[in-house]
CSV table of C-alpha atoms in Angstrom, one decimal:
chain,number,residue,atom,x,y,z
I,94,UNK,CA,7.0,-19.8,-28.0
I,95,UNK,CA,3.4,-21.2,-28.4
I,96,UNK,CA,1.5,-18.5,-29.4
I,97,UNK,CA,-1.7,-20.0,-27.9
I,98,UNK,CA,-0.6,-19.2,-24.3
I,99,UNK,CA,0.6,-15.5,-24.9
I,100,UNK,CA,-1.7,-13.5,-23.8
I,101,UNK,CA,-3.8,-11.4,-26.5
I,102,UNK,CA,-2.6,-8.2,-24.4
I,103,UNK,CA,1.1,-9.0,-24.8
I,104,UNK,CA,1.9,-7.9,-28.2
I,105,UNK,CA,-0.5,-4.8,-27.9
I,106,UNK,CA,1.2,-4.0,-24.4
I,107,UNK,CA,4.7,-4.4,-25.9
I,108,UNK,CA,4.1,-2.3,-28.5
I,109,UNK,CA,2.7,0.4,-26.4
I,110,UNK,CA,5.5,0.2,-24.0
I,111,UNK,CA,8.0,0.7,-26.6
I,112,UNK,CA,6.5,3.5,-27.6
I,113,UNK,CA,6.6,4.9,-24.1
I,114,UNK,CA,9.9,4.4,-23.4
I,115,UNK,CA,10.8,5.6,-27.0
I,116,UNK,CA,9.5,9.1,-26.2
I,117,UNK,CA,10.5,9.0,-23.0
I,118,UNK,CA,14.6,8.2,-22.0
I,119,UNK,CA,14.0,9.4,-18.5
I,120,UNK,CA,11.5,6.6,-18.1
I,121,UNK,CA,13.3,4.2,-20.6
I,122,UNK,CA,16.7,4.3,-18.7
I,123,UNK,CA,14.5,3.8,-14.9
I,124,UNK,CA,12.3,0.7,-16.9
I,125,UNK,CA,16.1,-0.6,-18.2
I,126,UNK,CA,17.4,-0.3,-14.2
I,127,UNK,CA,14.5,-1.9,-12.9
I,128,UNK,CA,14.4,-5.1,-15.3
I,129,UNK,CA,18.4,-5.0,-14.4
I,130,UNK,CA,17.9,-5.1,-10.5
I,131,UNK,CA,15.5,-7.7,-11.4
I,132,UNK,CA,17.9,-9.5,-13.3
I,133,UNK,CA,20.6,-9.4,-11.1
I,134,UNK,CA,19.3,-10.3,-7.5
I,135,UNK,CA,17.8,-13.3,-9.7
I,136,UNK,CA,14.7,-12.6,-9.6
I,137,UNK,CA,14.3,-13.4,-13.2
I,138,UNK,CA,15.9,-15.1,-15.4
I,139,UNK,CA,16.8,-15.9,-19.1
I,140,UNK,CA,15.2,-18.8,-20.1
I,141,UNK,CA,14.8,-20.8,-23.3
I,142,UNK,CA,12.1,-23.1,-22.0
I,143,UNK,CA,8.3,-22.0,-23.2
I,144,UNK,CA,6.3,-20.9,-21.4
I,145,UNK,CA,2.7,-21.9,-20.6
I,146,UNK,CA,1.3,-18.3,-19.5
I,147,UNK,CA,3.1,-15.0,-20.7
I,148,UNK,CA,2.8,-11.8,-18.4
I,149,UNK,CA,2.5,-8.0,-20.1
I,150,UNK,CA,3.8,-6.1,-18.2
I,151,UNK,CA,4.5,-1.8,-17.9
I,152,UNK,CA,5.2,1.2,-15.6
I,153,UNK,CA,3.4,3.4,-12.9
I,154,UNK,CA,5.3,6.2,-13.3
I,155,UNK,CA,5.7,9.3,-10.9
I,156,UNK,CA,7.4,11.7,-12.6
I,157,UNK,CA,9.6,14.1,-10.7
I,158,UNK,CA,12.5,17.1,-10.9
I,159,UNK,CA,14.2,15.7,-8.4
I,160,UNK,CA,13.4,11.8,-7.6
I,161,UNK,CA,11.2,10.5,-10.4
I,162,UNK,CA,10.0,6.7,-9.9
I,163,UNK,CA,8.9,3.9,-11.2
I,164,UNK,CA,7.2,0.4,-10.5
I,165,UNK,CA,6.4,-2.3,-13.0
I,166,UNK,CA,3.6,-3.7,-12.7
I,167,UNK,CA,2.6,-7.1,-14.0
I,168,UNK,CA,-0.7,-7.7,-14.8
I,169,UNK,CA,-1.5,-12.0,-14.9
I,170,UNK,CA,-5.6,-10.8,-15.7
I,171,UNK,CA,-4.5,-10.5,-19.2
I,172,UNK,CA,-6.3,-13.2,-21.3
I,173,UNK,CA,-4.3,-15.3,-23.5
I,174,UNK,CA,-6.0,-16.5,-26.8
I,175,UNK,CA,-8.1,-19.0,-25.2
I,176,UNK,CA,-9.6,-16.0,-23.0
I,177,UNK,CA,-8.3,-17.5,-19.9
I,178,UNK,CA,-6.0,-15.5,-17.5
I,179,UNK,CA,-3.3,-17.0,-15.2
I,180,UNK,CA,-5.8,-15.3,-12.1
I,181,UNK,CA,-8.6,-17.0,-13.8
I,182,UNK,CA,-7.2,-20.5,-12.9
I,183,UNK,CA,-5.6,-19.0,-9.1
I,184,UNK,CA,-7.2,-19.5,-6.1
I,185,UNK,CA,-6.6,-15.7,-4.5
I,186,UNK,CA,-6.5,-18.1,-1.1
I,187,UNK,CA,-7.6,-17.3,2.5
I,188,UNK,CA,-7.7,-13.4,4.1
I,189,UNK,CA,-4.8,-13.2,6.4
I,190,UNK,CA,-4.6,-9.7,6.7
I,191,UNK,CA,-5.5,-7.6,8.9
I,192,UNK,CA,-7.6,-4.7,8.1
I,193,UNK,CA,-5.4,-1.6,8.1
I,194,UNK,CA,-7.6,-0.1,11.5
I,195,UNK,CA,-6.9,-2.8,13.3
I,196,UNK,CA,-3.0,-2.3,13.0
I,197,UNK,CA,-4.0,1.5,13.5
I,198,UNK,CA,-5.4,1.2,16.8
I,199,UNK,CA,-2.8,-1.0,18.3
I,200,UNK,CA,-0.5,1.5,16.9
I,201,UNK,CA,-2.0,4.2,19.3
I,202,UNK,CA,-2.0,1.7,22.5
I,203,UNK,CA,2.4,2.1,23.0
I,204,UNK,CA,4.1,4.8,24.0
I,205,UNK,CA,7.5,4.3,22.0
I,206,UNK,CA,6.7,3.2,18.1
I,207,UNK,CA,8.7,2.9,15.1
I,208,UNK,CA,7.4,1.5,11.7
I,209,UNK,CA,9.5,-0.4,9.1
I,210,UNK,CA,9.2,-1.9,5.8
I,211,UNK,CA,10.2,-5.3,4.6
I,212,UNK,CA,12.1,-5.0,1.6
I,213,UNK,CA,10.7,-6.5,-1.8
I,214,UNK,CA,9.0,-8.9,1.0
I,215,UNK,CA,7.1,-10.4,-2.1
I,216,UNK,CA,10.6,-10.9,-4.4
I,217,UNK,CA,12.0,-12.6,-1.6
I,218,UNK,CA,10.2,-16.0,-1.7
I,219,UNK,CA,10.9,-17.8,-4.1
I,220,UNK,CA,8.2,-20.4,-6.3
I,221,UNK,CA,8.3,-23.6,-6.5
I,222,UNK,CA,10.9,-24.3,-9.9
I,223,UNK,CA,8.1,-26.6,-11.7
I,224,UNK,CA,5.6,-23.5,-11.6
I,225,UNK,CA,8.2,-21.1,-13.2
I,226,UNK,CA,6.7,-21.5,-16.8
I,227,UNK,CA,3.3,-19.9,-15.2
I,228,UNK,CA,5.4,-17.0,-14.5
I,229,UNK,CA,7.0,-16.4,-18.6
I,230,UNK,CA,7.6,-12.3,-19.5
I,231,UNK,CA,8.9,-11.0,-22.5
I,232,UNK,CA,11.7,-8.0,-22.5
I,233,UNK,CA,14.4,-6.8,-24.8
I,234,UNK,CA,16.2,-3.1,-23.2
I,235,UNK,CA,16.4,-2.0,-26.9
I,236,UNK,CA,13.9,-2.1,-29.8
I,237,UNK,CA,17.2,-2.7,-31.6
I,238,UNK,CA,18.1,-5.9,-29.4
I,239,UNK,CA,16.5,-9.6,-29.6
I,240,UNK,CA,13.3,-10.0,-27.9
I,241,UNK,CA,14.5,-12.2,-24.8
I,242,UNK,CA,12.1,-14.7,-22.8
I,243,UNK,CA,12.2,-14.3,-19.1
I,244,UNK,CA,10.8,-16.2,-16.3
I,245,UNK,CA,10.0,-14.6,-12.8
I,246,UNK,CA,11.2,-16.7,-10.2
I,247,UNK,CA,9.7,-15.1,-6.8
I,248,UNK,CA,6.3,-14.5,-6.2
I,249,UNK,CA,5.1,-11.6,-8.1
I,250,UNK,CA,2.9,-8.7,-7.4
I,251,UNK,CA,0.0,-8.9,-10.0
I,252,UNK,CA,-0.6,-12.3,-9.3
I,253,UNK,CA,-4.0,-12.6,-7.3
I,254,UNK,CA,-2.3,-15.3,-4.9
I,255,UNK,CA,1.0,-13.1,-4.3
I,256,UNK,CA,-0.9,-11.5,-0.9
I,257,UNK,CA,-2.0,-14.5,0.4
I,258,UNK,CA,1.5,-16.2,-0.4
I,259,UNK,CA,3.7,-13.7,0.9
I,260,UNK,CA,1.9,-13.2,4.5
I,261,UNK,CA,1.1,-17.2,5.0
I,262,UNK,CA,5.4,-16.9,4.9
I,263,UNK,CA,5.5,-14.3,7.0
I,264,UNK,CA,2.8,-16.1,9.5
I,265,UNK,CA,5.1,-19.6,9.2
I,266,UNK,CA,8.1,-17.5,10.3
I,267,UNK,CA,6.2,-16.2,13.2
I,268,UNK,CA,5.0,-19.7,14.3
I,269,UNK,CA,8.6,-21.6,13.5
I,270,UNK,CA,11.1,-19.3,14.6
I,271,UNK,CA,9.7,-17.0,17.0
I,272,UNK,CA,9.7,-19.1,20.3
I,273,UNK,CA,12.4,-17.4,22.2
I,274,UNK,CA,11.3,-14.2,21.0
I,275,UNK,CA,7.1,-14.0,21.5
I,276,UNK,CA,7.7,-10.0,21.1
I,277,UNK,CA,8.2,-10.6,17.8
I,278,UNK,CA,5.6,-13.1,17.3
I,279,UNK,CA,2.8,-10.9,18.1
I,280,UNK,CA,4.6,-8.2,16.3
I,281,UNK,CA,4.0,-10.3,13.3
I,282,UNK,CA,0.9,-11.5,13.4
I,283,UNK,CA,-1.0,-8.2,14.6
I,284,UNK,CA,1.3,-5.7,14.0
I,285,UNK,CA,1.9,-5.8,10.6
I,286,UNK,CA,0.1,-4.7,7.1
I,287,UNK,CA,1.1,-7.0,4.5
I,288,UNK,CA,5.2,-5.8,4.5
I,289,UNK,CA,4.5,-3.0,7.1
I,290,UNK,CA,5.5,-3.3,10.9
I,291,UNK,CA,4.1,-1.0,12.7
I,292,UNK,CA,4.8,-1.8,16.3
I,293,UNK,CA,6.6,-1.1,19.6
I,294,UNK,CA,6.5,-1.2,23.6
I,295,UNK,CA,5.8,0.6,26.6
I,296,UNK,CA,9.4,1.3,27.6
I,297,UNK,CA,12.0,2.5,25.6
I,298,UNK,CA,14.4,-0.2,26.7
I,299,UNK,CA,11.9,-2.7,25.3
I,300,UNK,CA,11.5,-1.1,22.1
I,301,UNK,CA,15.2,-1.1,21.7
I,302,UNK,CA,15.0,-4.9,22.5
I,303,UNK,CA,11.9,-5.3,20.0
I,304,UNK,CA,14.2,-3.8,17.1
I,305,UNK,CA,16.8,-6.0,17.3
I,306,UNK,CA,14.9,-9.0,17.8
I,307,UNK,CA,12.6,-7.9,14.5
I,308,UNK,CA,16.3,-7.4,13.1
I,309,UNK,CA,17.8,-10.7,14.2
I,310,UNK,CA,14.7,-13.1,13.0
I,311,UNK,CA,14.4,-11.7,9.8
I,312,UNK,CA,17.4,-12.0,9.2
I,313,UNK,CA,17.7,-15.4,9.7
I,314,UNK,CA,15.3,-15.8,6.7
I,315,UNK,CA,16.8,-13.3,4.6
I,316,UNK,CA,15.1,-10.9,4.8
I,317,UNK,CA,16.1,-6.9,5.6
I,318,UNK,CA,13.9,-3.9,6.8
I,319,UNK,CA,14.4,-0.5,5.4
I,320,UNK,CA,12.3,2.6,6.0
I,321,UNK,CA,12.6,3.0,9.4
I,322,UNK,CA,10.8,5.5,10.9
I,323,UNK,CA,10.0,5.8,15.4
I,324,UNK,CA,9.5,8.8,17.8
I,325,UNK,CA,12.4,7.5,19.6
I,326,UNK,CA,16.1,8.8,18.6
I,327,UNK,CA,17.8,5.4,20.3
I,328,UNK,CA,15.5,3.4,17.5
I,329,UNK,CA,16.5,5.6,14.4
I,330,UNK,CA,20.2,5.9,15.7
I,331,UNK,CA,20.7,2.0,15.5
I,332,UNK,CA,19.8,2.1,11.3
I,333,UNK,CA,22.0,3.7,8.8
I,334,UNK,CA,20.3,7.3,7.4
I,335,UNK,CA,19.4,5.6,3.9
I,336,UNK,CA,17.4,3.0,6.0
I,337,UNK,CA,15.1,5.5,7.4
I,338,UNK,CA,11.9,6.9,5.9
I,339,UNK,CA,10.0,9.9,6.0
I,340,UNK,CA,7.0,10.8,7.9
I,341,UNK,CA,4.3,9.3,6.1
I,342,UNK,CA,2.9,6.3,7.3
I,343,UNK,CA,4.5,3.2,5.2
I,344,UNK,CA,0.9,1.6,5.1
I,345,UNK,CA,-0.7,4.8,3.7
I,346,UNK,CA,-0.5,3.3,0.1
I,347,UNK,CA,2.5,5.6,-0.1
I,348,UNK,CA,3.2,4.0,-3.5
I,349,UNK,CA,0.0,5.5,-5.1
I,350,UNK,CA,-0.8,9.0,-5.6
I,351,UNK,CA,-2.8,10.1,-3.2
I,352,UNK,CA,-4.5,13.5,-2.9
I,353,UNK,CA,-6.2,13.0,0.6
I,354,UNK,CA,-4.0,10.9,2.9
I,355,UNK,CA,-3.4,10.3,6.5
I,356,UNK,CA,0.0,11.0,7.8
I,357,UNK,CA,2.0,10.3,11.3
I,358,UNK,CA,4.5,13.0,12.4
I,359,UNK,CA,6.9,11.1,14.2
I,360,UNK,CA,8.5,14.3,15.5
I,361,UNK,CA,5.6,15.5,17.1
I,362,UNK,CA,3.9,11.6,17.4
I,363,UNK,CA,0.7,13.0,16.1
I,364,UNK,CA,-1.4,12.0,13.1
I,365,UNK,CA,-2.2,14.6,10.1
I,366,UNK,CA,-4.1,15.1,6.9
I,367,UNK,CA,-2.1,16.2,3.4
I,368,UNK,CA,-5.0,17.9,1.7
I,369,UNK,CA,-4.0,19.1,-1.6
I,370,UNK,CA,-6.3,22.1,-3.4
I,371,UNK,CA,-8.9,20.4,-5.4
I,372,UNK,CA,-10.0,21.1,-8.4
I,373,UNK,CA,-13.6,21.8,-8.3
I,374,UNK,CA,-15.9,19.3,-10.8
I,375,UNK,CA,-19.4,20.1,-10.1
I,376,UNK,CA,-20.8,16.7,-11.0
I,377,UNK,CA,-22.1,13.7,-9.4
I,378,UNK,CA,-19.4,12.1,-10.6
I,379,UNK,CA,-17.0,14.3,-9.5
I,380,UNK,CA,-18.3,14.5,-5.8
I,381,UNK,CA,-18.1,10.6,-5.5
I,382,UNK,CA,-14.9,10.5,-6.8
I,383,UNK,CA,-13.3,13.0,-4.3
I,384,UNK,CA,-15.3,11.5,-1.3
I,385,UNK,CA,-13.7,7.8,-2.3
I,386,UNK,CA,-10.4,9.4,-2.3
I,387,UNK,CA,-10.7,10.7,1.8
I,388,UNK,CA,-8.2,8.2,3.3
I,389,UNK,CA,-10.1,7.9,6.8
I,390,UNK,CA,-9.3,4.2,8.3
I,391,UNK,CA,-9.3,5.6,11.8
I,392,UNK,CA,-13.1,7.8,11.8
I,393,UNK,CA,-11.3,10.9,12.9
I,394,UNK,CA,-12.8,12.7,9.9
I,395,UNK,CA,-16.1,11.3,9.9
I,396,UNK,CA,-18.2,14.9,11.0
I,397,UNK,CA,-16.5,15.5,7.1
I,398,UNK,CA,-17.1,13.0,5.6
I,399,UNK,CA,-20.5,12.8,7.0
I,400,UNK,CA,-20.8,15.8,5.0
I,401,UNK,CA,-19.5,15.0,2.1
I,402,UNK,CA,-22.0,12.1,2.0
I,403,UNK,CA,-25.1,14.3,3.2
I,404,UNK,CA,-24.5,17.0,-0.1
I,405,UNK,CA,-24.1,13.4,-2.3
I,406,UNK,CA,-27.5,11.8,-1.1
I,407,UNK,CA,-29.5,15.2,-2.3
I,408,UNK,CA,-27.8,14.8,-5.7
I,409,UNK,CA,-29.5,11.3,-5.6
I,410,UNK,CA,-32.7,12.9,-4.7
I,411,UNK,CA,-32.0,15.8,-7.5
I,412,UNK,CA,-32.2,13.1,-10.2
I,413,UNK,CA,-29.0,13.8,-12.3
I,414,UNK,CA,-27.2,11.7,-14.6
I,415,UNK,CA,-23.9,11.6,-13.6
I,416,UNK,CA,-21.8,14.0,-15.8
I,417,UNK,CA,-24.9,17.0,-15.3
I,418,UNK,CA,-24.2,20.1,-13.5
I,419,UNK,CA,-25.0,20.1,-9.7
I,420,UNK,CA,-28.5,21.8,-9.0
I,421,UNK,CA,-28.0,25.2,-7.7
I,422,UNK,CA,-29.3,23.9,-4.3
I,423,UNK,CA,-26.5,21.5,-4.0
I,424,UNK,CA,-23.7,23.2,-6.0
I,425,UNK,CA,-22.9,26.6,-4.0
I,426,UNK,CA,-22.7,24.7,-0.6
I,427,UNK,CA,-20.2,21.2,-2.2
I,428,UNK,CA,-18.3,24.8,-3.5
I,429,UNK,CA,-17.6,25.5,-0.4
I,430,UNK,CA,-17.0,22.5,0.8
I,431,UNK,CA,-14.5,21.7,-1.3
I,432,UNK,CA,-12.5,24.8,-0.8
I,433,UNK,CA,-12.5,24.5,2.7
I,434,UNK,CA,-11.0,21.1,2.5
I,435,UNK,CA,-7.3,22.0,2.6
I,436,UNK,CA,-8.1,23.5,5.9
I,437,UNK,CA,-7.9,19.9,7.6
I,438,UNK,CA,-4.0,20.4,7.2
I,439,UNK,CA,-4.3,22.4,10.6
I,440,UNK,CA,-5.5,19.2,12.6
I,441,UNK,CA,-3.3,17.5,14.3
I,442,UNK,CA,-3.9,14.2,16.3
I,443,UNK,CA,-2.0,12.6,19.2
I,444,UNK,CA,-1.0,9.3,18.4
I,445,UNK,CA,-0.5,8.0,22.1
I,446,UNK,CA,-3.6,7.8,24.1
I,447,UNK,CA,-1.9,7.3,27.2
I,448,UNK,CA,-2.0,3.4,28.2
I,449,UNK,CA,0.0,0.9,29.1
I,450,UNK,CA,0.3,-3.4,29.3
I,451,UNK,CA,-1.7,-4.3,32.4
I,452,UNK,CA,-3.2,-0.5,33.3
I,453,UNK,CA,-7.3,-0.6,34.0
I,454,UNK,CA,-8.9,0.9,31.2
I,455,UNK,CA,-12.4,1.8,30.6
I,456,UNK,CA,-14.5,1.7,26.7
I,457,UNK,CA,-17.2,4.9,26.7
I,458,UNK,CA,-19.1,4.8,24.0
I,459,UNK,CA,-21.8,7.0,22.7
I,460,UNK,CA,-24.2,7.3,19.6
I,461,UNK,CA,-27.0,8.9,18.5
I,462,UNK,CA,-29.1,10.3,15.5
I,463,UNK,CA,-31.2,12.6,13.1
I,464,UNK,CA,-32.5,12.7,10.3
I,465,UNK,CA,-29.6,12.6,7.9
I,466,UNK,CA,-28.1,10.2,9.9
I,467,UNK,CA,-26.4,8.3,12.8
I,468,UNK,CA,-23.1,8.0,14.2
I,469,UNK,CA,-21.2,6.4,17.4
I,470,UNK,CA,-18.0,7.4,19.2
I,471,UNK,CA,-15.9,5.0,21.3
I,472,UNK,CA,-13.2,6.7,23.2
I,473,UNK,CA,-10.8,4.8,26.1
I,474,UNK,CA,-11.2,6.5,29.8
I,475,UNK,CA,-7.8,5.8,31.3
């Protein structure tokens, strides 16, 4: 191993990790799985090669009675003694996504929708063989066993080029092996949120046709969808029950912890908000931190949020550092706001607004102003 290219984190990170799983064999024995999987669907490998860059790596852990889980996360910012970082010498490459309204709103144009997930889309491309010794982690399942040298051979989240990578592959599949399904095609190029397809068709029939087209070209490359989830029986009925997801939208960050998110019922094909009880912290920084966390992509809350931002931009004017009290002017009303919050779990959103391919559609917008503000609407007049 040359110690010059191990990143200064790595010994720090593996001794805090040990630690970790030490106190924790509930979290030990999911780390020890997940390395395994890893392992064993050869996306890593044993290797006795150096390596030129070493990755730390460690868990996000959601701990739970019933279905605790884990990711491990590899972080390639870590500086290695000569204070450069495998991002530092990446290109992240060109924006090919998306942004996550855009999927939203064509989401809300088709009348029968399902969403699904490509599985470990990222693990599932492999990297060119001569860049493997970029990729180098160290891992040993017991403190008592050898410390092992690993490289990762797919592309690997934590690498500032792993977005850009995986969808460029998804975008060649589109444009190679789509041309006697176009369906599809679209269905991957606007349609889809990084691993996310969100999609479907006018007619039920066409739907059905959609999912096993989606099926039938990814599989051709490998590559399996899981998480199903659709307002349509026929769709769910045609994936096994562990295939299928539950009713939060798969692009929702649904990996994170959220506190404020936007979810899609598909039972009664309507959006909704998961508000949580907040804990009240009367400070400026505690008012921008919950108004960051209001997952919003589609507007629908923006008379709140509005708000939320209105009772921030007196605080500014109030003066206060960051961690003071609110002024008494400011405090009672963000109070209330904040208790009132969980109240937006009554709202519920149709999904569908009622069009279909070819029908004459017309865009009403409006907007207007005061003096804490201004705002525009766009609605579709079908």
């Amino acid at each position: 191993m040359r110690s010059s290219t191990v990143p200064v984190q790595s010994r720090l990170n593996g001794e805090y990790l040990e630690k970790r799983l030490s106190s924790d064999h509930r979290l030990r024995d999911l780390y020890i799985k997940f390395m395994s999987e890893y392992c064993s669907l050869g996306h890593m490998s044993p290797t006795s090669n150096p390596g030129s860059y070493y990755i730390p790596h460690h868990a996000v852990y959601k701990p739970s009675e019933t279905g605790p889980k884990i990711r491990v996360v590899f972080d390639a910012s870590a500086r290695a003694f000569s204070g450069v970082s495998l991002n530092n010498c990446l290109l992240p490459g060109p924006k090919l996504q998306h942004d996550v309204v855009d999927v939203l709103l064509l989401f809300q144009l088709l009348r029968y929708v399902f969403t699904t997930d490509i599985c470990k889309m990222y693990r599932q491309i492999l990297i060119a063989p001569e860049h493997h010794k970029y990729q180098h982690i160290l891992w040993c399942a017991s403190p008592h066993d050898k410390l092992q040298e690993y490289q990762l051979n797919t592309v690997t989240y934590g690498v500032n080029c792993a977005p850009y990578l995986a969808i460029r592959v998804l975008q060649h599949i589109a444009d190679s092996d789509c041309t006697e399904f176009p369906s599809v095609r679209k269905a991957f190029l606007f349609h889809t949120y990084v691993d996310d397809i969100c999609v479907g068709a006018d007619s039920e029939e066409a739907a059905l046709e959609l999912q096993f087209a989606l099926i039938a070209v990814l599989g051709r490359a490998e590559l399996e969808l899981k998480k199903w989830s659709s307002n349509t029986h026929s769709i769910l009925n045609n994936v096994p029950p562990e295939d299928r997801a539950n009713d939060a939208l798969p692009f929702d960050e649904g990996d994170g912890v959220k506190v404020l998110s936007l979810r899609w019922s598909p039972h009664d094909d309507a959006f909704t908000y998961g508000f949580q009880s907040e804990k009240l912290v009367a400070t400026k920084r505690g008012m921008l931190s919950l108004i960051a966390r209001i997952f919003d992509p589609l507007g629908l809350l923006s008379p709140v949020v509005f708000m939320a931002k209105h009772f921030m931009k007196l605080v500014w004017r109030a003066n206060v550092t960051w961690d003071e009290p609110l002024p008494p002017s400011v405090s009672d009303v963000w109070h209330q706001f904040v208790t009132e919050l969980p109240e937006l779990r009554k709202l519920c959103i149709p999904r569908f607004v009622h069009t279909r391919f070819g029908m004459r559609v017309v865009l009403c917008d409006f907007c207007d102003a005061s003096e804490r503000g201004y705002a525009a609407v766009f609605c579709i007049r079908s």
